[in-house]
């Protein structure tokens, strides 16, 4: 019994140590996922259609019906500029469902078991997947920005502020992709991962300042919205883009939205990456 156990441990592949090796393994997995995305272009195309539909529908259906506090008149272009930060944030967070479904699909097909048999860093499989999802999200944001400009969205601050806003958006999307990774590891099928990845995103995005000002919400909902990490990112982007912000709450995240967004995203990455990698290792045991 002891001899057999020792033999198994000797034959089992051991990952090479060090952060550089872990980074290399993560990039290899990311490349694999990006190649797969290119071979299935409909996944990317469908991922682009939904945010474009939101831009068009909200801009032209609700644009003249929702006034922005602090802005005079009911010019639809004012609401379009107010709206776009929310659409951007919604787009990067909704990628969470795709991340979870992808990992659940790999688990379902046994691909994760093949990775486990290789001498690679344990967290590389999940890190590589989230990096690939981040690249896809960045592509979606670029296309969405072009559509936004077509419907009348404009940036009024400098290039540095604009890039900082997009950086906060992508960081939030990357943070949420780790929540998707945890969901994908926790369910049995890709369908369950898709449902589980979306069901909590709707209240997160709609109980926020993304689409309407929070000033008319009940007090308890406004408090939730003000401390929502999603709201902090939206508010930070509006300020950095130079777009209308509406009535700003006295809550700390709304007074310092860029810092709040950064802190929220880093905390989410640290917590859910640790949790996801632990779950991956536990499942591998």
PDB file of C-alpha atoms in Angstrom:
ATOM      1  CA  UNK A   1       0.000   0.000   0.000  1.00  0.00           C
ATOM      2  CA  UNK A   2       2.781   2.390   0.923  1.00  0.00           C
ATOM      3  CA  UNK A   3       4.845   1.411  -2.118  1.00  0.00           C
ATOM      4  CA  UNK A   4       1.893   2.003  -4.476  1.00  0.00           C
ATOM      5  CA  UNK A   5       1.222   5.401  -2.969  1.00  0.00           C
ATOM      6  CA  UNK A   6       4.842   6.411  -3.281  1.00  0.00           C
ATOM      7  CA  UNK A   7       4.897   5.252  -6.914  1.00  0.00           C
ATOM      8  CA  UNK A   8       1.768   7.293  -7.721  1.00  0.00           C
ATOM      9  CA  UNK A   9       3.308  10.387  -6.178  1.00  0.00           C
ATOM     10  CA  UNK A  10       6.531   9.827  -8.139  1.00  0.00           C
ATOM     11  CA  UNK A  11       4.694   9.463 -11.477  1.00  0.00           C
ATOM     12  CA  UNK A  12       2.300  12.357 -10.881  1.00  0.00           C
ATOM     13  CA  UNK A  13       3.357  15.448 -12.835  1.00  0.00           C
ATOM     14  CA  UNK A  14       4.480  18.353 -10.725  1.00  0.00           C
ATOM     15  CA  UNK A  15       4.218  21.919 -11.908  1.00  0.00           C
ATOM     16  CA  UNK A  16       7.417  23.890 -12.264  1.00  0.00           C
ATOM     17  CA  UNK A  17       7.571  26.478  -9.551  1.00  0.00           C
ATOM     18  CA  UNK A  18       7.826  30.214  -9.717  1.00  0.00           C
ATOM     19  CA  UNK A  19       5.633  33.122 -10.780  1.00  0.00           C
ATOM     20  CA  UNK A  20       7.221  33.247 -14.250  1.00  0.00           C
ATOM     21  CA  UNK A  21       6.232  29.664 -14.969  1.00  0.00           C
ATOM     22  CA  UNK A  22       2.716  30.329 -13.687  1.00  0.00           C
ATOM     23  CA  UNK A  23       2.471  33.394 -15.939  1.00  0.00           C
ATOM     24  CA  UNK A  24       3.713  31.368 -18.920  1.00  0.00           C
ATOM     25  CA  UNK A  25       1.179  28.610 -18.273  1.00  0.00           C
ATOM     26  CA  UNK A  26      -1.613  31.174 -17.947  1.00  0.00           C
ATOM     27  CA  UNK A  27      -0.694  32.790 -21.276  1.00  0.00           C
ATOM     28  CA  UNK A  28      -0.625  29.382 -22.985  1.00  0.00           C
ATOM     29  CA  UNK A  29      -4.135  28.636 -21.737  1.00  0.00           C
ATOM     30  CA  UNK A  30      -5.275  32.142 -22.727  1.00  0.00           C
ATOM     31  CA  UNK A  31      -3.921  31.608 -26.255  1.00  0.00           C
ATOM     32  CA  UNK A  32      -5.792  28.322 -26.479  1.00  0.00           C
ATOM     33  CA  UNK A  33      -9.057  29.987 -25.501  1.00  0.00           C
ATOM     34  CA  UNK A  34      -8.538  32.880 -27.925  1.00  0.00           C
ATOM     35  CA  UNK A  35      -7.902  30.460 -30.794  1.00  0.00           C
ATOM     36  CA  UNK A  36     -11.100  28.642 -29.915  1.00  0.00           C
ATOM     37  CA  UNK A  37     -13.023  31.944 -29.934  1.00  0.00           C
ATOM     38  CA  UNK A  38     -11.674  32.726 -33.420  1.00  0.00           C
ATOM     39  CA  UNK A  39     -12.818  29.315 -34.642  1.00  0.00           C
ATOM     40  CA  UNK A  40     -16.326  29.949 -33.299  1.00  0.00           C
ATOM     41  CA  UNK A  41     -16.938  33.542 -34.471  1.00  0.00           C
ATOM     42  CA  UNK A  42     -20.663  33.390 -33.753  1.00  0.00           C
ATOM     43  CA  UNK A  43     -19.869  33.534 -30.036  1.00  0.00           C
ATOM     44  CA  UNK A  44     -18.128  36.882 -30.529  1.00  0.00           C
ATOM     45  CA  UNK A  45     -20.822  38.156 -32.900  1.00  0.00           C
ATOM     46  CA  UNK A  46     -23.687  37.327 -30.535  1.00  0.00           C
ATOM     47  CA  UNK A  47     -21.704  38.922 -27.720  1.00  0.00           C
ATOM     48  CA  UNK A  48     -21.630  42.142 -29.748  1.00  0.00           C
ATOM     49  CA  UNK A  49     -25.287  42.171 -30.751  1.00  0.00           C
ATOM     50  CA  UNK A  50     -26.770  42.421 -27.246  1.00  0.00           C
ATOM     51  CA  UNK A  51     -24.941  45.598 -26.088  1.00  0.00           C
ATOM     52  CA  UNK A  52     -25.588  47.245 -29.464  1.00  0.00           C
ATOM     53  CA  UNK A  53     -29.303  46.522 -29.057  1.00  0.00           C
ATOM     54  CA  UNK A  54     -29.229  48.067 -25.577  1.00  0.00           C
ATOM     55  CA  UNK A  55     -27.578  51.218 -26.934  1.00  0.00           C
ATOM     56  CA  UNK A  56     -30.117  51.642 -29.730  1.00  0.00           C
ATOM     57  CA  UNK A  57     -33.184  50.780 -27.643  1.00  0.00           C
ATOM     58  CA  UNK A  58     -32.306  52.913 -24.631  1.00  0.00           C
ATOM     59  CA  UNK A  59     -31.114  55.808 -26.772  1.00  0.00           C
ATOM     60  CA  UNK A  60     -34.128  56.077 -29.043  1.00  0.00           C
ATOM     61  CA  UNK A  61     -36.928  54.531 -26.953  1.00  0.00           C
ATOM     62  CA  UNK A  62     -36.140  56.054 -23.555  1.00  0.00           C
ATOM     63  CA  UNK A  63     -33.881  58.909 -24.611  1.00  0.00           C
ATOM     64  CA  UNK A  64     -36.586  61.558 -24.644  1.00  0.00           C
ATOM     65  CA  UNK A  65     -38.554  60.185 -21.686  1.00  0.00           C
ATOM     66  CA  UNK A  66     -35.950  60.103 -18.910  1.00  0.00           C
ATOM     67  CA  UNK A  67     -34.685  63.516 -17.780  1.00  0.00           C
ATOM     68  CA  UNK A  68     -31.223  63.796 -16.269  1.00  0.00           C
ATOM     69  CA  UNK A  69     -31.231  65.809 -13.015  1.00  0.00           C
ATOM     70  CA  UNK A  70     -29.250  69.008 -13.243  1.00  0.00           C
ATOM     71  CA  UNK A  71     -29.672  69.237 -17.011  1.00  0.00           C
ATOM     72  CA  UNK A  72     -32.103  71.720 -18.560  1.00  0.00           C
ATOM     73  CA  UNK A  73     -34.585  70.611 -21.177  1.00  0.00           C
ATOM     74  CA  UNK A  74     -35.294  67.123 -22.503  1.00  0.00           C
ATOM     75  CA  UNK A  75     -32.696  66.842 -25.250  1.00  0.00           C
ATOM     76  CA  UNK A  76     -32.328  63.093 -26.002  1.00  0.00           C
ATOM     77  CA  UNK A  77     -28.599  63.549 -26.607  1.00  0.00           C
ATOM     78  CA  UNK A  78     -28.143  64.441 -22.926  1.00  0.00           C
ATOM     79  CA  UNK A  79     -29.549  61.105 -21.843  1.00  0.00           C
ATOM     80  CA  UNK A  80     -27.454  59.269 -24.438  1.00  0.00           C
ATOM     81  CA  UNK A  81     -24.294  60.745 -22.965  1.00  0.00           C
ATOM     82  CA  UNK A  82     -25.553  59.917 -19.472  1.00  0.00           C
ATOM     83  CA  UNK A  83     -26.458  56.373 -20.555  1.00  0.00           C
ATOM     84  CA  UNK A  84     -23.276  55.185 -22.228  1.00  0.00           C
ATOM     85  CA  UNK A  85     -21.177  54.678 -19.091  1.00  0.00           C
ATOM     86  CA  UNK A  86     -23.931  52.381 -17.803  1.00  0.00           C
ATOM     87  CA  UNK A  87     -24.068  50.419 -21.054  1.00  0.00           C
ATOM     88  CA  UNK A  88     -20.291  50.012 -21.053  1.00  0.00           C
ATOM     89  CA  UNK A  89     -20.330  48.752 -17.463  1.00  0.00           C
ATOM     90  CA  UNK A  90     -23.240  46.411 -18.155  1.00  0.00           C
ATOM     91  CA  UNK A  91     -21.420  44.969 -21.162  1.00  0.00           C
ATOM     92  CA  UNK A  92     -18.222  44.134 -19.279  1.00  0.00           C
ATOM     93  CA  UNK A  93     -20.098  42.597 -16.349  1.00  0.00           C
ATOM     94  CA  UNK A  94     -22.451  40.498 -18.478  1.00  0.00           C
ATOM     95  CA  UNK A  95     -19.356  38.765 -19.868  1.00  0.00           C
ATOM     96  CA  UNK A  96     -19.358  36.972 -16.501  1.00  0.00           C
ATOM     97  CA  UNK A  97     -21.993  34.545 -17.752  1.00  0.00           C
ATOM     98  CA  UNK A  98     -19.835  33.584 -20.724  1.00  0.00           C
ATOM     99  CA  UNK A  99     -16.810  32.995 -18.515  1.00  0.00           C
ATOM    100  CA  UNK A 100     -18.762  30.704 -16.220  1.00  0.00           C
ATOM    101  CA  UNK A 101     -20.348  28.800 -19.104  1.00  0.00           C
ATOM    102  CA  UNK A 102     -16.948  28.298 -20.760  1.00  0.00           C
ATOM    103  CA  UNK A 103     -15.367  26.832 -17.641  1.00  0.00           C
ATOM    104  CA  UNK A 104     -18.412  24.667 -16.958  1.00  0.00           C
ATOM    105  CA  UNK A 105     -18.236  23.395 -20.551  1.00  0.00           C
ATOM    106  CA  UNK A 106     -14.567  22.494 -20.137  1.00  0.00           C
ATOM    107  CA  UNK A 107     -15.411  20.693 -16.908  1.00  0.00           C
ATOM    108  CA  UNK A 108     -18.326  18.869 -18.550  1.00  0.00           C
ATOM    109  CA  UNK A 109     -16.187  17.687 -21.493  1.00  0.00           C
ATOM    110  CA  UNK A 110     -13.334  16.523 -19.272  1.00  0.00           C
ATOM    111  CA  UNK A 111     -10.855  19.070 -20.623  1.00  0.00           C
ATOM    112  CA  UNK A 112     -10.061  20.312 -17.123  1.00  0.00           C
ATOM    113  CA  UNK A 113      -9.063  16.750 -16.147  1.00  0.00           C
ATOM    114  CA  UNK A 114      -6.557  16.744 -19.014  1.00  0.00           C
ATOM    115  CA  UNK A 115      -5.067  19.992 -17.768  1.00  0.00           C
ATOM    116  CA  UNK A 116      -4.801  18.508 -14.295  1.00  0.00           C
ATOM    117  CA  UNK A 117      -2.608  15.718 -15.667  1.00  0.00           C
ATOM    118  CA  UNK A 118      -0.052  18.224 -16.952  1.00  0.00           C
ATOM    119  CA  UNK A 119       2.822  19.738 -14.934  1.00  0.00           C
ATOM    120  CA  UNK A 120       1.395  23.246 -14.903  1.00  0.00           C
ATOM    121  CA  UNK A 121       0.446  25.816 -12.292  1.00  0.00           C
ATOM    122  CA  UNK A 122      -2.931  25.020 -10.771  1.00  0.00           C
ATOM    123  CA  UNK A 123      -4.273  28.533 -11.143  1.00  0.00           C
ATOM    124  CA  UNK A 124      -3.129  28.844 -14.762  1.00  0.00           C
ATOM    125  CA  UNK A 125      -6.253  27.222 -16.212  1.00  0.00           C
ATOM    126  CA  UNK A 126      -8.560  29.758 -14.585  1.00  0.00           C
ATOM    127  CA  UNK A 127      -6.221  32.729 -15.055  1.00  0.00           C
ATOM    128  CA  UNK A 128      -5.787  31.934 -18.741  1.00  0.00           C
ATOM    129  CA  UNK A 129      -9.514  31.698 -19.218  1.00  0.00           C
ATOM    130  CA  UNK A 130     -10.178  35.043 -17.529  1.00  0.00           C
ATOM    131  CA  UNK A 131      -7.437  36.730 -19.587  1.00  0.00           C
ATOM    132  CA  UNK A 132      -8.989  35.427 -22.803  1.00  0.00           C
ATOM    133  CA  UNK A 133     -12.393  36.693 -21.688  1.00  0.00           C
ATOM    134  CA  UNK A 134     -10.826  40.072 -20.944  1.00  0.00           C
ATOM    135  CA  UNK A 135      -9.484  40.302 -24.505  1.00  0.00           C
ATOM    136  CA  UNK A 136     -12.903  39.472 -25.910  1.00  0.00           C
ATOM    137  CA  UNK A 137     -14.514  42.048 -23.632  1.00  0.00           C
ATOM    138  CA  UNK A 138     -12.043  44.701 -24.780  1.00  0.00           C
ATOM    139  CA  UNK A 139     -12.952  43.974 -28.404  1.00  0.00           C
ATOM    140  CA  UNK A 140     -16.633  44.315 -27.560  1.00  0.00           C
ATOM    141  CA  UNK A 141     -16.025  47.655 -25.840  1.00  0.00           C
ATOM    142  CA  UNK A 142     -14.170  48.983 -28.901  1.00  0.00           C
ATOM    143  CA  UNK A 143     -17.050  48.086 -31.235  1.00  0.00           C
ATOM    144  CA  UNK A 144     -19.585  49.430 -28.759  1.00  0.00           C
ATOM    145  CA  UNK A 145     -17.703  52.730 -28.547  1.00  0.00           C
ATOM    146  CA  UNK A 146     -17.984  53.150 -32.304  1.00  0.00           C
ATOM    147  CA  UNK A 147     -21.732  52.527 -32.180  1.00  0.00           C
ATOM    148  CA  UNK A 148     -22.048  54.979 -29.270  1.00  0.00           C
ATOM    149  CA  UNK A 149     -20.329  57.716 -31.249  1.00  0.00           C
ATOM    150  CA  UNK A 150     -22.720  57.064 -34.146  1.00  0.00           C
ATOM    151  CA  UNK A 151     -25.788  57.578 -31.923  1.00  0.00           C
ATOM    152  CA  UNK A 152     -24.397  60.788 -30.447  1.00  0.00           C
ATOM    153  CA  UNK A 153     -22.156  59.913 -27.491  1.00  0.00           C
ATOM    154  CA  UNK A 154     -19.195  62.231 -27.029  1.00  0.00           C
ATOM    155  CA  UNK A 155     -16.153  62.389 -24.729  1.00  0.00           C
ATOM    156  CA  UNK A 156     -15.389  65.860 -23.369  1.00  0.00           C
ATOM    157  CA  UNK A 157     -12.199  65.212 -21.396  1.00  0.00           C
ATOM    158  CA  UNK A 158      -8.682  64.362 -22.518  1.00  0.00           C
ATOM    159  CA  UNK A 159      -7.209  61.108 -23.789  1.00  0.00           C
ATOM    160  CA  UNK A 160      -5.724  60.188 -20.402  1.00  0.00           C
ATOM    161  CA  UNK A 161      -9.079  60.458 -18.608  1.00  0.00           C
ATOM    162  CA  UNK A 162     -10.787  58.481 -21.362  1.00  0.00           C
ATOM    163  CA  UNK A 163      -8.223  55.677 -21.193  1.00  0.00           C
ATOM    164  CA  UNK A 164      -8.499  55.671 -17.390  1.00  0.00           C
ATOM    165  CA  UNK A 165     -12.268  55.213 -17.681  1.00  0.00           C
ATOM    166  CA  UNK A 166     -11.888  52.275 -20.059  1.00  0.00           C
ATOM    167  CA  UNK A 167      -9.228  50.849 -17.757  1.00  0.00           C
ATOM    168  CA  UNK A 168     -11.660  50.891 -14.822  1.00  0.00           C
ATOM    169  CA  UNK A 169     -14.302  49.240 -16.995  1.00  0.00           C
ATOM    170  CA  UNK A 170     -11.997  46.413 -18.064  1.00  0.00           C
ATOM    171  CA  UNK A 171     -10.760  45.939 -14.504  1.00  0.00           C
ATOM    172  CA  UNK A 172     -14.352  45.590 -13.318  1.00  0.00           C
ATOM    173  CA  UNK A 173     -15.042  43.090 -16.105  1.00  0.00           C
ATOM    174  CA  UNK A 174     -11.939  41.095 -15.183  1.00  0.00           C
ATOM    175  CA  UNK A 175     -12.964  41.088 -11.515  1.00  0.00           C
ATOM    176  CA  UNK A 176     -16.438  39.834 -12.344  1.00  0.00           C
ATOM    177  CA  UNK A 177     -15.025  37.130 -14.620  1.00  0.00           C
ATOM    178  CA  UNK A 178     -13.599  35.506 -11.489  1.00  0.00           C
ATOM    179  CA  UNK A 179     -17.107  35.363 -10.063  1.00  0.00           C
ATOM    180  CA  UNK A 180     -18.094  33.638 -13.294  1.00  0.00           C
ATOM    181  CA  UNK A 181     -15.184  31.225 -12.890  1.00  0.00           C
ATOM    182  CA  UNK A 182     -16.387  30.271  -9.428  1.00  0.00           C
ATOM    183  CA  UNK A 183     -19.923  29.726 -10.723  1.00  0.00           C
ATOM    184  CA  UNK A 184     -18.599  27.589 -13.592  1.00  0.00           C
ATOM    185  CA  UNK A 185     -16.692  25.394 -11.139  1.00  0.00           C
ATOM    186  CA  UNK A 186     -19.714  25.061  -8.861  1.00  0.00           C
ATOM    187  CA  UNK A 187     -22.364  23.816 -11.308  1.00  0.00           C
ATOM    188  CA  UNK A 188     -22.689  20.698 -13.415  1.00  0.00           C
ATOM    189  CA  UNK A 189     -23.654  22.007 -16.842  1.00  0.00           C
ATOM    190  CA  UNK A 190     -22.907  25.053 -19.028  1.00  0.00           C
ATOM    191  CA  UNK A 191     -26.627  25.867 -19.094  1.00  0.00           C
ATOM    192  CA  UNK A 192     -26.710  26.103 -15.309  1.00  0.00           C
ATOM    193  CA  UNK A 193     -23.598  28.298 -15.402  1.00  0.00           C
ATOM    194  CA  UNK A 194     -25.251  30.684 -17.878  1.00  0.00           C
ATOM    195  CA  UNK A 195     -28.389  30.956 -15.751  1.00  0.00           C
ATOM    196  CA  UNK A 196     -26.398  31.292 -12.539  1.00  0.00           C
ATOM    197  CA  UNK A 197     -24.190  33.924 -14.124  1.00  0.00           C
ATOM    198  CA  UNK A 198     -27.103  36.113 -15.202  1.00  0.00           C
ATOM    199  CA  UNK A 199     -29.613  35.810 -12.389  1.00  0.00           C
ATOM    200  CA  UNK A 200     -27.639  37.994  -9.950  1.00  0.00           C
ATOM    201  CA  UNK A 201     -26.428  40.444 -12.586  1.00  0.00           C
ATOM    202  CA  UNK A 202     -29.851  41.909 -13.325  1.00  0.00           C
ATOM    203  CA  UNK A 203     -30.482  43.289  -9.813  1.00  0.00           C
ATOM    204  CA  UNK A 204     -26.837  44.378  -9.617  1.00  0.00           C
ATOM    205  CA  UNK A 205     -27.071  46.439 -12.810  1.00  0.00           C
ATOM    206  CA  UNK A 206     -30.589  47.800 -12.393  1.00  0.00           C
ATOM    207  CA  UNK A 207     -30.302  48.740  -8.704  1.00  0.00           C
ATOM    208  CA  UNK A 208     -27.663  51.242  -9.677  1.00  0.00           C
ATOM    209  CA  UNK A 209     -27.186  54.583 -11.376  1.00  0.00           C
ATOM    210  CA  UNK A 210     -26.569  52.970 -14.768  1.00  0.00           C
ATOM    211  CA  UNK A 211     -29.834  53.787 -16.530  1.00  0.00           C
ATOM    212  CA  UNK A 212     -31.742  56.161 -14.292  1.00  0.00           C
ATOM    213  CA  UNK A 213     -30.721  58.594 -11.534  1.00  0.00           C
ATOM    214  CA  UNK A 214     -31.014  57.100  -8.052  1.00  0.00           C
ATOM    215  CA  UNK A 215     -32.619  60.230  -6.587  1.00  0.00           C
ATOM    216  CA  UNK A 216     -36.151  58.875  -7.112  1.00  0.00           C
ATOM    217  CA  UNK A 217     -35.444  55.459  -5.608  1.00  0.00           C
ATOM    218  CA  UNK A 218     -36.678  54.518  -2.118  1.00  0.00           C
ATOM    219  CA  UNK A 219     -34.066  55.356   0.485  1.00  0.00           C
ATOM    220  CA  UNK A 220     -33.008  51.751   1.156  1.00  0.00           C
ATOM    221  CA  UNK A 221     -32.591  51.037  -2.557  1.00  0.00           C
ATOM    222  CA  UNK A 222     -30.658  54.255  -3.053  1.00  0.00           C
ATOM    223  CA  UNK A 223     -28.243  53.236  -0.297  1.00  0.00           C
ATOM    224  CA  UNK A 224     -27.689  49.881  -2.003  1.00  0.00           C
ATOM    225  CA  UNK A 225     -27.202  51.604  -5.345  1.00  0.00           C
ATOM    226  CA  UNK A 226     -24.737  54.119  -3.915  1.00  0.00           C
ATOM    227  CA  UNK A 227     -22.528  51.370  -2.461  1.00  0.00           C
ATOM    228  CA  UNK A 228     -22.881  49.088  -5.461  1.00  0.00           C
ATOM    229  CA  UNK A 229     -19.451  48.510  -7.104  1.00  0.00           C
ATOM    230  CA  UNK A 230     -21.218  48.724 -10.440  1.00  0.00           C
ATOM    231  CA  UNK A 231     -22.499  52.230  -9.616  1.00  0.00           C
ATOM    232  CA  UNK A 232     -19.037  53.387  -8.561  1.00  0.00           C
ATOM    233  CA  UNK A 233     -17.562  52.376 -11.900  1.00  0.00           C
ATOM    234  CA  UNK A 234     -20.407  53.997 -13.840  1.00  0.00           C
ATOM    235  CA  UNK A 235     -20.043  57.248 -11.895  1.00  0.00           C
ATOM    236  CA  UNK A 236     -16.268  57.257 -12.324  1.00  0.00           C
ATOM    237  CA  UNK A 237     -16.603  56.771 -16.074  1.00  0.00           C
ATOM    238  CA  UNK A 238     -19.107  59.602 -16.376  1.00  0.00           C
ATOM    239  CA  UNK A 239     -16.736  61.936 -14.606  1.00  0.00           C
ATOM    240  CA  UNK A 240     -13.738  60.812 -16.643  1.00  0.00           C
ATOM    241  CA  UNK A 241     -15.647  60.991 -19.930  1.00  0.00           C
ATOM    242  CA  UNK A 242     -17.025  64.420 -19.013  1.00  0.00           C
ATOM    243  CA  UNK A 243     -20.611  63.162 -19.393  1.00  0.00           C
ATOM    244  CA  UNK A 244     -23.625  64.255 -17.283  1.00  0.00           C
ATOM    245  CA  UNK A 245     -23.582  62.673 -13.821  1.00  0.00           C
ATOM    246  CA  UNK A 246     -27.011  63.668 -12.494  1.00  0.00           C
ATOM    247  CA  UNK A 247     -27.490  64.286  -8.790  1.00  0.00           C
ATOM    248  CA  UNK A 248     -24.504  62.886  -6.903  1.00  0.00           C
ATOM    249  CA  UNK A 249     -25.134  61.229  -3.548  1.00  0.00           C
ATOM    250  CA  UNK A 250     -23.179  62.126  -0.422  1.00  0.00           C
ATOM    251  CA  UNK A 251     -22.109  58.479  -0.008  1.00  0.00           C
ATOM    252  CA  UNK A 252     -18.334  58.020  -0.112  1.00  0.00           C
ATOM    253  CA  UNK A 253     -18.297  55.836  -3.267  1.00  0.00           C
ATOM    254  CA  UNK A 254     -20.241  58.500  -5.172  1.00  0.00           C
ATOM    255  CA  UNK A 255     -17.969  61.285  -3.921  1.00  0.00           C
ATOM    256  CA  UNK A 256     -14.804  59.339  -4.828  1.00  0.00           C
ATOM    257  CA  UNK A 257     -16.031  56.966  -7.534  1.00  0.00           C
ATOM    258  CA  UNK A 258     -12.682  56.279  -9.225  1.00  0.00           C
ATOM    259  CA  UNK A 259     -11.068  55.156  -5.966  1.00  0.00           C
ATOM    260  CA  UNK A 260     -14.193  53.223  -4.983  1.00  0.00           C
ATOM    261  CA  UNK A 261     -14.260  51.438  -8.340  1.00  0.00           C
ATOM    262  CA  UNK A 262     -10.576  50.551  -8.108  1.00  0.00           C
ATOM    263  CA  UNK A 263     -10.874  49.263  -4.535  1.00  0.00           C
ATOM    264  CA  UNK A 264     -14.011  47.244  -5.261  1.00  0.00           C
ATOM    265  CA  UNK A 265     -12.459  45.597  -8.329  1.00  0.00           C
ATOM    266  CA  UNK A 266      -9.202  44.696  -6.573  1.00  0.00           C
ATOM    267  CA  UNK A 267     -11.069  43.242  -3.588  1.00  0.00           C
ATOM    268  CA  UNK A 268     -13.323  41.172  -5.862  1.00  0.00           C
ATOM    269  CA  UNK A 269     -10.309  39.804  -7.759  1.00  0.00           C
ATOM    270  CA  UNK A 270      -8.458  38.883  -4.569  1.00  0.00           C
ATOM    271  CA  UNK A 271     -11.463  37.217  -2.923  1.00  0.00           C
ATOM    272  CA  UNK A 272     -12.915  35.328  -5.876  1.00  0.00           C
ATOM    273  CA  UNK A 273      -9.603  34.345  -7.456  1.00  0.00           C
ATOM    274  CA  UNK A 274      -8.504  32.811  -4.155  1.00  0.00           C
ATOM    275  CA  UNK A 275     -11.862  31.091  -3.753  1.00  0.00           C
ATOM    276  CA  UNK A 276     -11.914  29.826  -7.359  1.00  0.00           C
ATOM    277  CA  UNK A 277      -8.374  28.440  -7.296  1.00  0.00           C
ATOM    278  CA  UNK A 278      -9.087  26.735  -3.957  1.00  0.00           C
ATOM    279  CA  UNK A 279     -12.215  25.146  -5.414  1.00  0.00           C
ATOM    280  CA  UNK A 280     -10.271  24.034  -8.482  1.00  0.00           C
ATOM    281  CA  UNK A 281      -7.601  22.419  -6.331  1.00  0.00           C
ATOM    282  CA  UNK A 282     -10.212  20.776  -4.120  1.00  0.00           C
ATOM    283  CA  UNK A 283     -11.990  19.332  -7.113  1.00  0.00           C
ATOM    284  CA  UNK A 284      -8.670  18.105  -8.427  1.00  0.00           C
ATOM    285  CA  UNK A 285      -7.835  16.244  -5.254  1.00  0.00           C
TER     286      UNK A 285
END
